[in-house]
């Protein structure tokens, strides 16, 4: 048909992907323009990270700025090279962006009338993309420790001594960097490095990045203080964070880390593990059309379900006695510690902990009656491996057989569904798997299996590894 391709790359838990889908792709008038002038292709970047990497790099070269999701690219149908692109485009002109429908007409016109210009640009773009390819290494020698020292120095420079974490807003957990620092300080003990890790984790886990009612971590914080998150929950964040919590518990014997690890693991078993054994990918940030609505509260709603003394405790701990912090609602964020609450209310710590646990369970039951966020129920090999490893570590460090059983079920699912003719597959839904696996699928699964073997030995599992 000689129509250009409109390629949209996104993922299930992406807020702006949902916005663009609802505004434009589901709008009959906009869809009519799309179908008349383009061949429209939607790609899940979590299933095809290789395609996402190519077209994100192309966007960076074309637009001279970073990309993101949804990634919106217009491609020549003859060589699949992009000739124009962006990220989110609104249905009506705003945010200094054109209306998506107007943009579609302009792109279609350019494709019809300026074909030679597009071909020249595509040739130049292809040459630039080839320069980004990593050359084959020659004469490899074993690396020394210099890159590790450099990384440790760089991370120390990026550390936020007030709120913990690396860099400023928006703030991501950077779990692998924290894990690296923890391992480095084990090799070369350094109280400053250990404090960087413990301070960062405590700020995240007692702040708004953690779901204090249902367990599990959100994806990132929109502010530097870990107060308000982007509310999607990703399996690939929670697996490594679970492992880090277990490591900190073993290192410090501070119950805070054990309780956080238990909260993450219980959330996975309760909400994210399929009946077949594999773990789902993510929960959306949105529910009932609004971001964070599933997770936020009003003081009146909380007071309705708790006795006055328990409500006073939660208000003191989580800021219900302060001003609203999220669009007229209250997102729970730890403003005082349990020890401070014990002093404030002049009650022993075990009584505070017991009352808090009962309140959380009550509010969780209330929350379950709300409209749930959407769940991406595809099962990714790499992400399952990250969670499998975390669960195996939790089973061993917390002496909890439920977590071991969960890890074994996840591995059995991978072996049954995602292992075919001596090769891994990357993604599955139910018992149907597809797409050849990537390097991270193999690497993370191998690491997870070794972790599971340290928790419970099984010769057939070693053979699989």
XYZ file of N, CA and C in Angstrom, residues 310-417:
324
model
N -6.058 4.210 67.480
C -5.314 3.682 66.337
C -5.221 4.725 65.233
N -6.304 5.475 65.008
C -6.241 6.537 64.006
C -5.173 7.571 64.386
N -5.111 7.947 65.666
C -4.109 8.921 66.113
C -2.699 8.409 65.843
N -2.482 7.109 66.029
C -1.175 6.519 65.751
C -0.826 6.631 64.271
N -1.771 6.252 63.382
C -1.497 6.323 61.951
C -1.306 7.762 61.479
N -2.106 8.668 62.035
C -1.971 10.077 61.652
C -0.585 10.593 62.013
N -0.093 10.209 63.183
C 1.229 10.635 63.635
C 2.335 10.021 62.774
N 2.198 8.728 62.471
C 3.234 8.030 61.706
C 3.273 8.477 60.249
N 2.104 8.584 59.603
C 2.038 8.701 58.155
C 1.555 10.054 57.643
N 1.378 11.023 58.501
C 1.095 12.370 58.030
C -0.355 12.682 57.734
N -1.281 11.886 58.275
C -2.697 12.202 58.071
C -3.120 13.459 58.835
N -2.263 13.880 59.772
C -2.536 15.123 60.506
C -1.865 16.332 59.848
N -1.302 16.124 58.654
C -0.691 17.208 57.879
C -1.559 17.547 56.676
N -1.089 18.489 55.878
C -1.851 18.864 54.689
C -1.808 17.744 53.647
N -2.818 17.684 52.796
C -2.845 16.693 51.710
C -1.586 16.842 50.863
N -1.041 15.705 50.415
C 0.206 15.768 49.649
C 0.062 15.274 48.215
N -1.157 14.834 47.814
C -1.317 14.344 46.438
C -2.728 14.647 45.933
N -2.869 15.745 45.208
C -4.116 16.100 44.528
C -5.321 16.037 45.479
N -5.167 16.656 46.660
C -6.258 16.697 47.632
C -6.434 15.424 48.429
N -5.573 14.440 48.206
C -5.617 13.167 48.929
C -4.342 13.028 49.764
N -4.297 11.973 50.567
C -3.134 11.692 51.402
C -2.484 10.389 50.954
N -1.246 10.474 50.508
C -0.458 9.269 50.243
C 0.422 9.021 51.464
N 0.347 7.819 52.018
C 1.035 7.522 53.276
C 2.543 7.573 53.100
N 3.183 8.342 53.972
C 4.629 8.543 53.964
C 5.067 8.581 55.421
N 6.109 7.836 55.768
C 6.533 7.780 57.158
C 7.222 9.057 57.606
N 6.546 9.816 58.463
C 7.118 11.062 58.987
C 7.774 10.865 60.353
N 7.323 9.853 61.100
C 7.923 9.531 62.394
C 8.187 8.024 62.443
N 9.170 7.624 63.197
C 9.491 6.206 63.345
C 8.608 5.582 64.425
N 8.636 4.262 64.489
C 7.881 3.563 65.530
C 8.419 3.903 66.912
N 9.737 4.055 67.021
C 10.320 4.414 68.319
C 9.831 5.792 68.766
N 9.770 6.724 67.810
C 9.254 8.060 68.145
C 7.785 7.995 68.550
N 7.022 7.123 67.867
C 5.601 6.967 68.217
C 5.454 6.402 69.620
N 6.335 5.444 69.992
C 6.285 4.888 71.337
C 6.511 5.952 72.392
N 7.482 6.831 72.136
C 7.750 7.920 73.087
C 6.593 8.915 73.115
N 6.075 9.232 71.922
C 5.011 10.237 71.830
C 3.745 9.787 72.565
N 3.387 8.506 72.369
C 2.146 7.990 72.968
C 2.402 7.288 74.305
N 3.690 7.230 74.688
C 4.080 6.590 75.947
C 3.540 5.163 76.030
N 3.828 4.418 74.965
C 3.420 3.016 74.894
C 4.632 2.171 74.534
N 4.692 0.906 74.999
C 5.816 0.034 74.629
C 5.785 -0.274 73.131
N 6.969 -0.504 72.575
C 7.095 -0.726 71.133
C 6.286 -1.926 70.638
N 6.265 -3.065 71.341
C 5.451 -4.197 70.858
C 3.971 -3.826 70.701
N 3.446 -3.019 71.612
C 2.046 -2.604 71.496
C 1.819 -1.710 70.292
N 2.760 -0.818 70.014
C 2.676 0.050 68.829
C 2.689 -0.800 67.567
N 3.613 -1.764 67.508
C 3.735 -2.616 66.318
C 2.479 -3.447 66.100
N 1.907 -3.992 67.174
C 0.698 -4.803 67.066
C -0.484 -3.978 66.565
N -0.632 -2.792 67.105
C -1.746 -1.927 66.694
C -1.583 -1.505 65.223
N -0.343 -1.217 64.836
C -0.083 -0.815 63.450
C -0.383 -1.966 62.489
N 0.014 -3.186 62.830
C -0.245 -4.343 61.976
C -1.749 -4.563 61.786
N -2.523 -4.430 62.856
C -3.977 -4.594 62.747
C -4.591 -3.496 61.870
N -4.092 -2.263 62.023
C -4.613 -1.153 61.227
C -4.322 -1.362 59.748
N -3.126 -1.822 59.453
C -2.766 -2.081 58.045
C -3.684 -3.136 57.437
N -3.948 -4.194 58.193
C -4.813 -5.249 57.681
C -6.224 -4.727 57.454
N -6.727 -3.912 58.369
C -8.064 -3.330 58.209
C -8.131 -2.460 56.965
N -7.141 -1.594 56.786
C -7.149 -0.692 55.627
C -6.920 -1.459 54.325
N -6.144 -2.537 54.369
C -5.967 -3.357 53.164
C -7.297 -3.968 52.741
N -8.058 -4.456 53.715
C -9.374 -5.032 53.398
C -10.284 -3.979 52.781
N -10.255 -2.768 53.335
C -11.049 -1.665 52.772
C -10.588 -1.351 51.355
N -9.302 -1.291 51.161
C -8.749 -0.935 49.846
C -9.095 -1.965 48.775
N -9.190 -3.219 49.165
C -9.510 -4.282 48.202
C -10.890 -4.108 47.595
N -11.745 -3.304 48.230
C -13.089 -3.077 47.678
C -13.103 -1.980 46.621
N -11.974 -1.301 46.429
C -11.884 -0.263 45.406
C -11.673 -0.884 44.028
N -11.769 -0.038 42.999
C -11.430 -0.484 41.642
C -9.924 -0.715 41.579
N -9.523 -1.920 41.219
C -8.098 -2.274 41.211
C -7.392 -1.676 40.001
N -6.095 -1.372 40.144
C -5.313 -0.993 38.958
C -5.175 -2.185 38.020
N -4.980 -1.897 36.746
C -4.788 -2.972 35.774
C -3.504 -3.739 36.050
N -3.527 -5.019 35.759
C -2.347 -5.858 35.966
C -1.873 -6.394 34.618
N -0.591 -6.232 34.352
C 0.002 -6.798 33.137
C 0.354 -8.250 33.444
N -0.457 -9.165 32.924
C -0.299 -10.563 33.313
C 0.605 -11.363 32.379
N 1.398 -10.674 31.555
C 2.426 -11.434 30.829
C 3.546 -11.789 31.796
N 4.259 -12.835 31.492
C 5.306 -13.346 32.371
C 6.618 -13.324 31.601
N 7.560 -12.523 32.090
C 8.852 -12.333 31.436
C 9.914 -13.161 32.148
N 10.728 -13.865 31.371
C 11.742 -14.746 31.964
C 12.699 -13.976 32.852
N 13.249 -12.863 32.364
C 14.251 -12.112 33.129
C 13.664 -11.573 34.428
N 12.464 -11.014 34.345
C 11.855 -10.418 35.541
C 11.484 -11.490 36.557
N 10.997 -12.646 36.078
C 10.714 -13.756 36.985
C 11.991 -14.227 37.671
N 13.092 -14.218 36.930
C 14.355 -14.636 37.522
C 14.781 -13.688 38.632
N 14.594 -12.384 38.424
C 14.948 -11.415 39.468
C 14.122 -11.640 40.732
N 12.828 -11.913 40.555
C 11.988 -12.160 41.722
C 12.276 -13.529 42.334
N 12.533 -14.522 41.500
C 12.867 -15.859 41.996
C 14.101 -15.782 42.898
N 15.083 -15.008 42.470
C 16.301 -14.860 43.271
C 15.987 -14.179 44.607
N 15.172 -13.124 44.553
C 14.805 -12.429 45.790
C 14.051 -13.327 46.746
N 13.125 -14.133 46.223
C 12.349 -15.039 47.070
C 13.232 -16.126 47.686
N 14.186 -16.630 46.903
C 15.097 -17.646 47.439
C 15.945 -17.060 48.560
N 16.416 -15.819 48.366
C 17.207 -15.163 49.413
C 16.345 -14.918 50.657
N 15.091 -14.510 50.442
C 14.189 -14.261 51.565
C 13.878 -15.550 52.324
N 13.684 -16.644 51.593
C 13.402 -17.922 52.246
C 14.545 -18.320 53.171
N 15.773 -18.074 52.709
C 16.943 -18.488 53.488
C 17.206 -17.554 54.670
N 17.086 -16.248 54.436
C 17.456 -15.302 55.497
C 16.338 -15.098 56.520
N 15.081 -15.275 56.094
C 13.950 -15.092 57.011
C 13.397 -16.417 57.526
N 13.976 -17.538 57.051
C 13.541 -18.884 57.466
C 12.039 -19.057 57.222
N 11.618 -18.738 55.993
C 10.203 -18.774 55.647
C 9.985 -19.762 54.490
N 9.452 -20.944 54.759
C 9.285 -21.961 53.704
C 8.308 -21.542 52.608
N 7.367 -20.637 52.903
C 6.425 -20.200 51.855
C 7.164 -19.527 50.703
N 8.208 -18.789 51.018
C 8.949 -18.091 49.974
C 9.762 -19.073 49.125
N 10.292 -20.103 49.753
C 10.997 -21.141 49.005
C 10.039 -21.855 48.056
N 8.850 -22.208 48.553
C 7.863 -22.880 47.706
C 7.485 -21.991 46.514
N 7.337 -20.696 46.759
C 6.996 -19.766 45.689
C 8.103 -19.703 44.641
N 9.363 -19.642 45.085
C 10.486 -19.611 44.162
C 10.550 -20.890 43.335
N 10.322 -22.024 43.978
C 10.352 -23.302 43.258
C 9.231 -23.380 42.225
N 8.054 -22.841 42.564
C 6.944 -22.821 41.606
C 7.274 -21.937 40.399
N 7.923 -20.793 40.663
C 8.296 -19.906 39.569
C 9.304 -20.569 38.643
N 10.289 -21.259 39.216
C 11.273 -21.954 38.382
C 10.619 -23.081 37.593
N 9.721 -23.827 38.240
C 9.029 -24.908 37.537
C 8.238 -24.369 36.350
N 7.623 -23.193 36.523
C 6.891 -22.584 35.415
C 7.831 -22.239 34.265
N 8.975 -21.648 34.583
C 9.938 -21.295 33.537
C 10.397 -22.550 32.807
N 10.725 -23.593 33.543
C 11.203 -24.825 32.906
C 10.123 -25.469 32.045
N 8.889 -25.385 32.497
C 7.785 -26.033 31.782
C 7.338 -25.232 30.557
N 7.329 -23.923 30.671
C 6.690 -23.080 29.662
C 7.681 -22.311 28.799
